[in-house]
Amino acid sequence: QKEVEQNSGPLSVPEGAIASLNCTYSDRGSQSFFWYRQYSGKSPELIMSIYSNGDKEDGRFTAQLNKASQYVSLLIRDSQPSDSATYLCAVLYNFNKFYFGSGTKLNVKP
Amino acid sequence: GAGVSQSPRYKVAKRGQDVALRCDPISGHVSLFWYQQALGQGPEFLTYFQNEAQLDKSGLPSDRFFAERPEGSVSTLKIQRTQQEDSAVYLCASSDRTSGGRDTDTQYFGPGTRLTVL
């Protein structure tokens, strides 16, 4: 069983702060890593993908991958109340199977 | 262009009834996935199609669950003799992925069908 672990939260940060979301995965054969955002009652929407060790930045979002530690994280700078949602970490294994974590609920307080 | 669409958006079934959930993927997307998402959990993989071929159905929880994609576009997930534990949101996702080519790994999700079994 491939496992993707996330702290369920809620993670509360004040508006303008940096939110740090973490994810660990069990299978070293995992190839691609994704962060999805899911608002309550809505479907997941892609924020970022990352494939190589290191950092990848896109606007206020930075994804970090460390394959040796089997760890992927998402940093959200200048957090806004509209960022309040559940953040899902997803890991692609064997080219066609995605495993999702249970999500971390983020609450950005005005 | 249009995204992934699913219908119905909500379905209430009495225990023992059969249901059929439809997914229209993004036009031209080769790969189609079905997921089950229970309340407070992440999506769990059910099955995967590449064109009309069902390449992986290892996540289907029982033989009451059946999926098809006969012409390689629209897909239907059928649940026979529904049980209360089948209550969940069923998500469909599509991607342009075939094999290889990481840029096409990204899955795009539909709005989901919320199934409630009474």
PDB file of C-alpha atoms in Angstrom:
ATOM      1  CA  GLN A   1       0.000   0.000   0.000  1.00  0.00           C
ATOM      2  CA  LYS A   2       1.457   3.327  -1.033  1.00  0.00           C
ATOM      3  CA  GLU A   3       0.996   5.971   1.611  1.00  0.00           C
ATOM      4  CA  VAL A   4       0.912   9.725   1.478  1.00  0.00           C
ATOM      5  CA  GLU A   5       0.824  11.394   4.854  1.00  0.00           C
ATOM      6  CA  GLN A   6      -0.265  14.899   5.695  1.00  0.00           C
ATOM      7  CA  ASN A   7      -1.063  16.644   8.943  1.00  0.00           C
ATOM      8  CA  SER A   8      -4.817  17.152   8.879  1.00  0.00           C
ATOM      9  CA  GLY A   9      -4.589  20.524  10.641  1.00  0.00           C
ATOM     10  CA  PRO A  10      -6.216  22.915  10.821  1.00  0.00           C
ATOM     11  CA  LEU A  11      -3.213  25.109  10.241  1.00  0.00           C
ATOM     12  CA  SER A  12      -4.035  28.675  11.194  1.00  0.00           C
ATOM     13  CA  VAL A  13      -1.905  31.584  10.012  1.00  0.00           C
ATOM     14  CA  PRO A  14      -2.530  35.330  10.034  1.00  0.00           C
ATOM     15  CA  GLU A  15      -3.044  37.168   6.777  1.00  0.00           C
ATOM     16  CA  GLY A  16       0.294  38.065   5.185  1.00  0.00           C
ATOM     17  CA  ALA A  17       2.232  35.280   6.885  1.00  0.00           C
ATOM     18  CA  ILE A  18       3.908  32.269   5.290  1.00  0.00           C
ATOM     19  CA  ALA A  19       1.963  29.010   5.411  1.00  0.00           C
ATOM     20  CA  SER A  20       4.025  25.827   5.313  1.00  0.00           C
ATOM     21  CA  LEU A  21       2.348  22.560   4.330  1.00  0.00           C
ATOM     22  CA  ASN A  22       4.146  19.246   4.507  1.00  0.00           C
ATOM     23  CA  CYS A  23       3.748  15.811   3.000  1.00  0.00           C
ATOM     24  CA  THR A  24       5.665  12.552   3.238  1.00  0.00           C
ATOM     25  CA  TYR A  25       5.308   9.536   0.979  1.00  0.00           C
ATOM     26  CA  SER A  26       6.272   5.926   1.403  1.00  0.00           C
ATOM     27  CA  ASP A  27       7.334   4.725  -2.023  1.00  0.00           C
ATOM     28  CA  ARG A  28      10.749   5.649  -3.406  1.00  0.00           C
ATOM     29  CA  GLY A  29       9.537   4.752  -6.887  1.00  0.00           C
ATOM     30  CA  SER A  30       7.213   7.733  -6.935  1.00  0.00           C
ATOM     31  CA  GLN A  31       7.882   9.939  -9.912  1.00  0.00           C
ATOM     32  CA  SER A  32       5.851  13.102  -9.839  1.00  0.00           C
ATOM     33  CA  PHE A  33       4.379  15.178  -7.081  1.00  0.00           C
ATOM     34  CA  PHE A  34       1.458  17.563  -7.036  1.00  0.00           C
ATOM     35  CA  TRP A  35      -0.276  20.006  -4.761  1.00  0.00           C
ATOM     36  CA  TYR A  36      -4.003  20.492  -5.199  1.00  0.00           C
ATOM     37  CA  ARG A  37      -6.264  22.967  -3.455  1.00  0.00           C
ATOM     38  CA  GLN A  38      -9.817  21.966  -2.603  1.00  0.00           C
ATOM     39  CA  TYR A  39     -12.428  24.380  -1.372  1.00  0.00           C
ATOM     40  CA  SER A  40     -15.274  22.946   0.639  1.00  0.00           C
ATOM     41  CA  GLY A  41     -17.762  21.245  -1.641  1.00  0.00           C
ATOM     42  CA  LYS A  42     -15.610  21.738  -4.716  1.00  0.00           C
ATOM     43  CA  SER A  43     -13.290  19.530  -6.710  1.00  0.00           C
ATOM     44  CA  PRO A  44      -9.484  19.632  -6.413  1.00  0.00           C
ATOM     45  CA  GLU A  45      -7.669  22.174  -8.546  1.00  0.00           C
ATOM     46  CA  LEU A  46      -3.983  21.971  -9.371  1.00  0.00           C
ATOM     47  CA  ILE A  47      -1.635  24.463  -7.765  1.00  0.00           C
ATOM     48  CA  MET A  48       1.776  23.083  -8.644  1.00  0.00           C
ATOM     49  CA  SER A  49       3.639  20.057  -9.856  1.00  0.00           C
ATOM     50  CA  ILE A  50       7.264  19.186  -9.087  1.00  0.00           C
ATOM     51  CA  TYR A  51       9.419  16.402 -10.453  1.00  0.00           C
ATOM     52  CA  SER A  52      13.009  17.119  -9.430  1.00  0.00           C
ATOM     53  CA  ASN A  53      14.717  17.698  -6.124  1.00  0.00           C
ATOM     54  CA  GLY A  54      14.839  21.304  -5.026  1.00  0.00           C
ATOM     55  CA  ASP A  55      12.483  24.236  -5.151  1.00  0.00           C
ATOM     56  CA  LYS A  56       9.982  25.331  -7.751  1.00  0.00           C
ATOM     57  CA  GLU A  57       8.394  28.737  -7.488  1.00  0.00           C
ATOM     58  CA  ASP A  58       5.191  30.019  -9.056  1.00  0.00           C
ATOM     59  CA  GLY A  59       4.008  33.384  -7.818  1.00  0.00           C
ATOM     60  CA  ARG A  60       3.289  33.165  -4.097  1.00  0.00           C
ATOM     61  CA  PHE A  61       3.702  29.402  -4.101  1.00  0.00           C
ATOM     62  CA  THR A  62       6.912  27.408  -3.714  1.00  0.00           C
ATOM     63  CA  ALA A  63       7.027  23.633  -3.855  1.00  0.00           C
ATOM     64  CA  GLN A  64       9.995  21.816  -2.365  1.00  0.00           C
ATOM     65  CA  LEU A  65      10.955  18.215  -3.057  1.00  0.00           C
ATOM     66  CA  ASN A  66      13.482  16.029  -1.258  1.00  0.00           C
ATOM     67  CA  LYS A  67      13.401  12.536  -2.687  1.00  0.00           C
ATOM     68  CA  ALA A  68      16.044  11.208  -0.290  1.00  0.00           C
ATOM     69  CA  SER A  69      13.834  12.126   2.650  1.00  0.00           C
ATOM     70  CA  GLN A  70      10.634  11.306   0.724  1.00  0.00           C
ATOM     71  CA  TYR A  71       9.284  14.699   1.586  1.00  0.00           C
ATOM     72  CA  VAL A  72       7.462  17.374  -0.379  1.00  0.00           C
ATOM     73  CA  SER A  73       6.256  20.710   0.922  1.00  0.00           C
ATOM     74  CA  LEU A  74       4.321  23.756  -0.208  1.00  0.00           C
ATOM     75  CA  LEU A  75       5.015  27.269   1.001  1.00  0.00           C
ATOM     76  CA  ILE A  76       2.446  29.999   0.513  1.00  0.00           C
ATOM     77  CA  ARG A  77       3.843  33.487   0.933  1.00  0.00           C
ATOM     78  CA  ASP A  78       1.720  36.508   1.814  1.00  0.00           C
ATOM     79  CA  SER A  79      -1.203  34.234   2.732  1.00  0.00           C
ATOM     80  CA  GLN A  80      -4.649  35.598   1.941  1.00  0.00           C
ATOM     81  CA  PRO A  81      -8.037  34.657   3.403  1.00  0.00           C
ATOM     82  CA  SER A  82      -8.913  33.323  -0.064  1.00  0.00           C
ATOM     83  CA  ASP A  83      -6.146  30.735   0.408  1.00  0.00           C
ATOM     84  CA  SER A  84      -8.232  29.113   3.157  1.00  0.00           C
ATOM     85  CA  ALA A  85      -8.937  25.623   1.837  1.00  0.00           C
ATOM     86  CA  THR A  86      -7.787  22.030   2.132  1.00  0.00           C
ATOM     87  CA  TYR A  87      -4.472  21.315   0.429  1.00  0.00           C
ATOM     88  CA  LEU A  88      -4.002  17.850  -0.987  1.00  0.00           C
ATOM     89  CA  CYS A  89      -0.630  16.306  -1.700  1.00  0.00           C
ATOM     90  CA  ALA A  90      -0.675  13.806  -4.561  1.00  0.00           C
ATOM     91  CA  VAL A  91       2.026  11.373  -5.652  1.00  0.00           C
ATOM     92  CA  LEU A  92       2.154   9.662  -9.028  1.00  0.00           C
ATOM     93  CA  TYR A  93       3.372   6.086  -8.992  1.00  0.00           C
ATOM     94  CA  ASN A  94       3.929   3.739 -11.900  1.00  0.00           C
ATOM     95  CA  PHE A  95       2.889   6.360 -14.456  1.00  0.00           C
ATOM     96  CA  ASN A  96      -0.815   6.000 -13.928  1.00  0.00           C
ATOM     97  CA  LYS A  97      -1.775   5.746 -10.277  1.00  0.00           C
ATOM     98  CA  PHE A  98      -2.155   8.783  -8.087  1.00  0.00           C
ATOM     99  CA  TYR A  99      -2.140   8.512  -4.335  1.00  0.00           C
ATOM    100  CA  PHE A 100      -3.557  11.410  -2.369  1.00  0.00           C
ATOM    101  CA  GLY A 101      -3.017  12.413   1.207  1.00  0.00           C
ATOM    102  CA  SER A 102      -6.023  13.175   3.350  1.00  0.00           C
ATOM    103  CA  GLY A 103      -5.286  16.890   3.098  1.00  0.00           C
ATOM    104  CA  THR A 104      -4.296  19.738   5.391  1.00  0.00           C
ATOM    105  CA  LYS A 105      -6.907  22.329   6.180  1.00  0.00           C
ATOM    106  CA  LEU A 106      -5.487  25.853   6.066  1.00  0.00           C
ATOM    107  CA  ASN A 107      -7.216  28.769   7.726  1.00  0.00           C
ATOM    108  CA  VAL A 108      -5.885  32.244   6.969  1.00  0.00           C
ATOM    109  CA  LYS A 109      -7.204  34.742   9.482  1.00  0.00           C
ATOM    110  CA  PRO A 110      -7.792  38.346   8.386  1.00  0.00           C
TER     111      PRO A 110
ATOM    112  CA  GLY B   1     -12.281  25.030 -23.725  1.00  0.00           C
ATOM    113  CA  ALA B   2     -14.695  23.048 -21.639  1.00  0.00           C
ATOM    114  CA  GLY B   3     -13.404  21.248 -18.584  1.00  0.00           C
ATOM    115  CA  VAL B   4     -14.353  17.863 -17.225  1.00  0.00           C
ATOM    116  CA  SER B   5     -18.066  17.555 -16.622  1.00  0.00           C
ATOM    117  CA  GLN B   6     -19.948  15.029 -14.527  1.00  0.00           C
ATOM    118  CA  SER B   7     -23.589  14.186 -14.141  1.00  0.00           C
ATOM    119  CA  PRO B   8     -25.640  14.045 -12.120  1.00  0.00           C
ATOM    120  CA  ARG B   9     -24.113  16.420  -9.595  1.00  0.00           C
ATOM    121  CA  TYR B  10     -26.182  14.875  -6.807  1.00  0.00           C
ATOM    122  CA  LYS B  11     -27.742  11.462  -6.561  1.00  0.00           C
ATOM    123  CA  VAL B  12     -29.834  10.004  -3.778  1.00  0.00           C
ATOM    124  CA  ALA B  13     -30.422   6.276  -3.955  1.00  0.00           C
ATOM    125  CA  LYS B  14     -32.208   3.811  -1.759  1.00  0.00           C
ATOM    126  CA  ARG B  15     -30.088   0.939  -0.540  1.00  0.00           C
ATOM    127  CA  GLY B  16     -30.110  -1.800  -3.122  1.00  0.00           C
ATOM    128  CA  GLN B  17     -30.688   0.446  -6.123  1.00  0.00           C
ATOM    129  CA  ASP B  18     -28.316   0.610  -9.078  1.00  0.00           C
ATOM    130  CA  VAL B  19     -26.786   3.951 -10.057  1.00  0.00           C
ATOM    131  CA  ALA B  20     -24.846   5.201 -13.073  1.00  0.00           C
ATOM    132  CA  LEU B  21     -22.519   8.178 -12.936  1.00  0.00           C
ATOM    133  CA  ARG B  22     -21.310   9.869 -16.093  1.00  0.00           C
ATOM    134  CA  CYS B  23     -18.053  11.634 -16.885  1.00  0.00           C
ATOM    135  CA  ASP B  24     -17.234  13.746 -19.937  1.00  0.00           C
ATOM    136  CA  PRO B  25     -13.475  14.331 -20.015  1.00  0.00           C
ATOM    137  CA  ILE B  26     -11.688  17.231 -21.625  1.00  0.00           C
ATOM    138  CA  SER B  27     -11.831  16.761 -25.375  1.00  0.00           C
ATOM    139  CA  GLY B  28      -8.863  14.825 -26.650  1.00  0.00           C
ATOM    140  CA  HIS B  29      -7.661  13.639 -23.254  1.00  0.00           C
ATOM    141  CA  VAL B  30      -6.508  10.075 -23.512  1.00  0.00           C
ATOM    142  CA  SER B  31      -6.453   9.180 -19.833  1.00  0.00           C
ATOM    143  CA  LEU B  32      -9.454   9.085 -17.534  1.00  0.00           C
ATOM    144  CA  PHE B  33      -9.528   8.318 -13.833  1.00  0.00           C
ATOM    145  CA  TRP B  34     -12.280   7.702 -11.302  1.00  0.00           C
ATOM    146  CA  TYR B  35     -11.834   8.463  -7.607  1.00  0.00           C
ATOM    147  CA  GLN B  36     -13.963   8.062  -4.516  1.00  0.00           C
ATOM    148  CA  GLN B  37     -13.712  10.774  -1.883  1.00  0.00           C
ATOM    149  CA  ALA B  38     -15.204  10.217   1.539  1.00  0.00           C
ATOM    150  CA  LEU B  39     -15.880  13.162   3.813  1.00  0.00           C
ATOM    151  CA  GLY B  40     -12.659  14.558   5.271  1.00  0.00           C
ATOM    152  CA  GLN B  41     -10.451  12.283   3.190  1.00  0.00           C
ATOM    153  CA  GLY B  42      -8.414  12.648   0.052  1.00  0.00           C
ATOM    154  CA  PRO B  43      -9.565  11.097  -3.214  1.00  0.00           C
ATOM    155  CA  GLU B  44      -8.958   7.358  -3.452  1.00  0.00           C
ATOM    156  CA  PHE B  45      -8.146   5.796  -6.797  1.00  0.00           C
ATOM    157  CA  LEU B  46     -10.790   3.522  -8.272  1.00  0.00           C
ATOM    158  CA  THR B  47      -9.888   2.868 -11.891  1.00  0.00           C
ATOM    159  CA  TYR B  48      -7.965   4.176 -14.904  1.00  0.00           C
ATOM    160  CA  PHE B  49      -8.640   4.162 -18.645  1.00  0.00           C
ATOM    161  CA  GLN B  50      -6.330   4.878 -21.502  1.00  0.00           C
ATOM    162  CA  ASN B  51      -8.650   5.493 -24.414  1.00  0.00           C
ATOM    163  CA  GLU B  52     -11.202   2.689 -24.207  1.00  0.00           C
ATOM    164  CA  ALA B  53      -8.906   0.263 -22.404  1.00  0.00           C
ATOM    165  CA  GLN B  54      -9.348  -0.140 -18.673  1.00  0.00           C
ATOM    166  CA  LEU B  55      -5.722  -0.567 -17.656  1.00  0.00           C
ATOM    167  CA  ASP B  56      -6.132  -0.569 -13.906  1.00  0.00           C
ATOM    168  CA  LYS B  57      -9.205  -1.357 -11.841  1.00  0.00           C
ATOM    169  CA  SER B  58      -7.421  -2.330  -8.682  1.00  0.00           C
ATOM    170  CA  GLY B  59      -9.144   0.353  -6.624  1.00  0.00           C
ATOM    171  CA  LEU B  60     -12.706  -0.754  -7.260  1.00  0.00           C
ATOM    172  CA  PRO B  61     -13.917  -1.784  -3.796  1.00  0.00           C
ATOM    173  CA  SER B  62     -16.113  -4.687  -4.853  1.00  0.00           C
ATOM    174  CA  ASP B  63     -17.597  -6.436  -7.841  1.00  0.00           C
ATOM    175  CA  ARG B  64     -20.626  -4.184  -7.460  1.00  0.00           C
ATOM    176  CA  PHE B  65     -18.550  -1.418  -9.041  1.00  0.00           C
ATOM    177  CA  PHE B  66     -18.114  -1.398 -12.790  1.00  0.00           C
ATOM    178  CA  ALA B  67     -16.703   1.245 -15.131  1.00  0.00           C
ATOM    179  CA  GLU B  68     -16.624   1.530 -18.882  1.00  0.00           C
ATOM    180  CA  ARG B  69     -15.452   3.891 -21.593  1.00  0.00           C
ATOM    181  CA  PRO B  70     -16.550   2.139 -24.790  1.00  0.00           C
ATOM    182  CA  GLU B  71     -15.571   4.801 -27.323  1.00  0.00           C
ATOM    183  CA  GLY B  72     -12.613   6.261 -25.505  1.00  0.00           C
ATOM    184  CA  SER B  73     -14.323   9.483 -24.474  1.00  0.00           C
ATOM    185  CA  VAL B  74     -17.334   9.469 -22.127  1.00  0.00           C
ATOM    186  CA  SER B  75     -17.090   7.113 -19.179  1.00  0.00           C
ATOM    187  CA  THR B  76     -19.728   5.651 -16.893  1.00  0.00           C
ATOM    188  CA  LEU B  77     -19.206   4.353 -13.377  1.00  0.00           C
ATOM    189  CA  LYS B  78     -21.950   1.957 -12.357  1.00  0.00           C
ATOM    190  CA  ILE B  79     -22.634   0.812  -8.842  1.00  0.00           C
ATOM    191  CA  GLN B  80     -24.990  -2.098  -8.408  1.00  0.00           C
ATOM    192  CA  ARG B  81     -27.023  -2.836  -5.290  1.00  0.00           C
ATOM    193  CA  THR B  82     -25.818   0.313  -3.557  1.00  0.00           C
ATOM    194  CA  GLN B  83     -24.923   0.175   0.124  1.00  0.00           C
ATOM    195  CA  GLN B  84     -24.691   2.974   2.672  1.00  0.00           C
ATOM    196  CA  GLU B  85     -20.905   2.745   2.675  1.00  0.00           C
ATOM    197  CA  ASP B  86     -20.958   3.736  -1.001  1.00  0.00           C
ATOM    198  CA  SER B  87     -22.039   7.246   0.017  1.00  0.00           C
ATOM    199  CA  ALA B  88     -19.241   9.566  -1.099  1.00  0.00           C
ATOM    200  CA  VAL B  89     -18.272  12.052  -3.771  1.00  0.00           C
ATOM    201  CA  TYR B  90     -17.193  10.357  -6.983  1.00  0.00           C
ATOM    202  CA  LEU B  91     -14.646  12.379  -8.887  1.00  0.00           C
ATOM    203  CA  CYS B  92     -13.597  11.952 -12.470  1.00  0.00           C
ATOM    204  CA  ALA B  93     -10.325  13.342 -13.789  1.00  0.00           C
ATOM    205  CA  SER B  94      -8.708  13.376 -17.195  1.00  0.00           C
ATOM    206  CA  SER B  95      -5.228  14.015 -18.449  1.00  0.00           C
ATOM    207  CA  ASP B  96      -3.403  14.078 -21.727  1.00  0.00           C
ATOM    208  CA  ARG B  97      -0.991  11.460 -20.477  1.00  0.00           C
ATOM    209  CA  THR B  98      -0.116   8.380 -22.413  1.00  0.00           C
ATOM    210  CA  SER B  99       3.190   7.009 -21.252  1.00  0.00           C
ATOM    211  CA  GLY B 100       6.211   9.169 -20.660  1.00  0.00           C
ATOM    212  CA  GLY B 101       6.203  12.929 -20.903  1.00  0.00           C
ATOM    213  CA  ARG B 102       5.920  14.414 -17.453  1.00  0.00           C
ATOM    214  CA  ASP B 103       4.284  17.594 -18.651  1.00  0.00           C
ATOM    215  CA  THR B 104       1.142  15.631 -19.307  1.00  0.00           C
ATOM    216  CA  ASP B 105       0.905  14.100 -15.826  1.00  0.00           C
ATOM    217  CA  THR B 106      -1.483  16.754 -14.606  1.00  0.00           C
ATOM    218  CA  GLN B 107      -5.002  15.588 -13.912  1.00  0.00           C
ATOM    219  CA  TYR B 108      -7.973  17.905 -14.255  1.00  0.00           C
ATOM    220  CA  PHE B 109     -10.931  17.114 -12.079  1.00  0.00           C
ATOM    221  CA  GLY B 110     -14.620  17.370 -12.728  1.00  0.00           C
ATOM    222  CA  PRO B 111     -17.043  18.804 -10.147  1.00  0.00           C
ATOM    223  CA  GLY B 112     -17.899  15.376  -8.807  1.00  0.00           C
ATOM    224  CA  THR B 113     -21.114  13.494  -8.136  1.00  0.00           C
ATOM    225  CA  ARG B 114     -22.241  13.387  -4.538  1.00  0.00           C
ATOM    226  CA  LEU B 115     -23.910  10.031  -3.947  1.00  0.00           C
ATOM    227  CA  THR B 116     -26.050   9.528  -0.867  1.00  0.00           C
ATOM    228  CA  VAL B 117     -27.388   6.046  -0.189  1.00  0.00           C
ATOM    229  CA  LEU B 118     -30.264   5.938   2.276  1.00  0.00           C
TER     230      LEU B 118
END
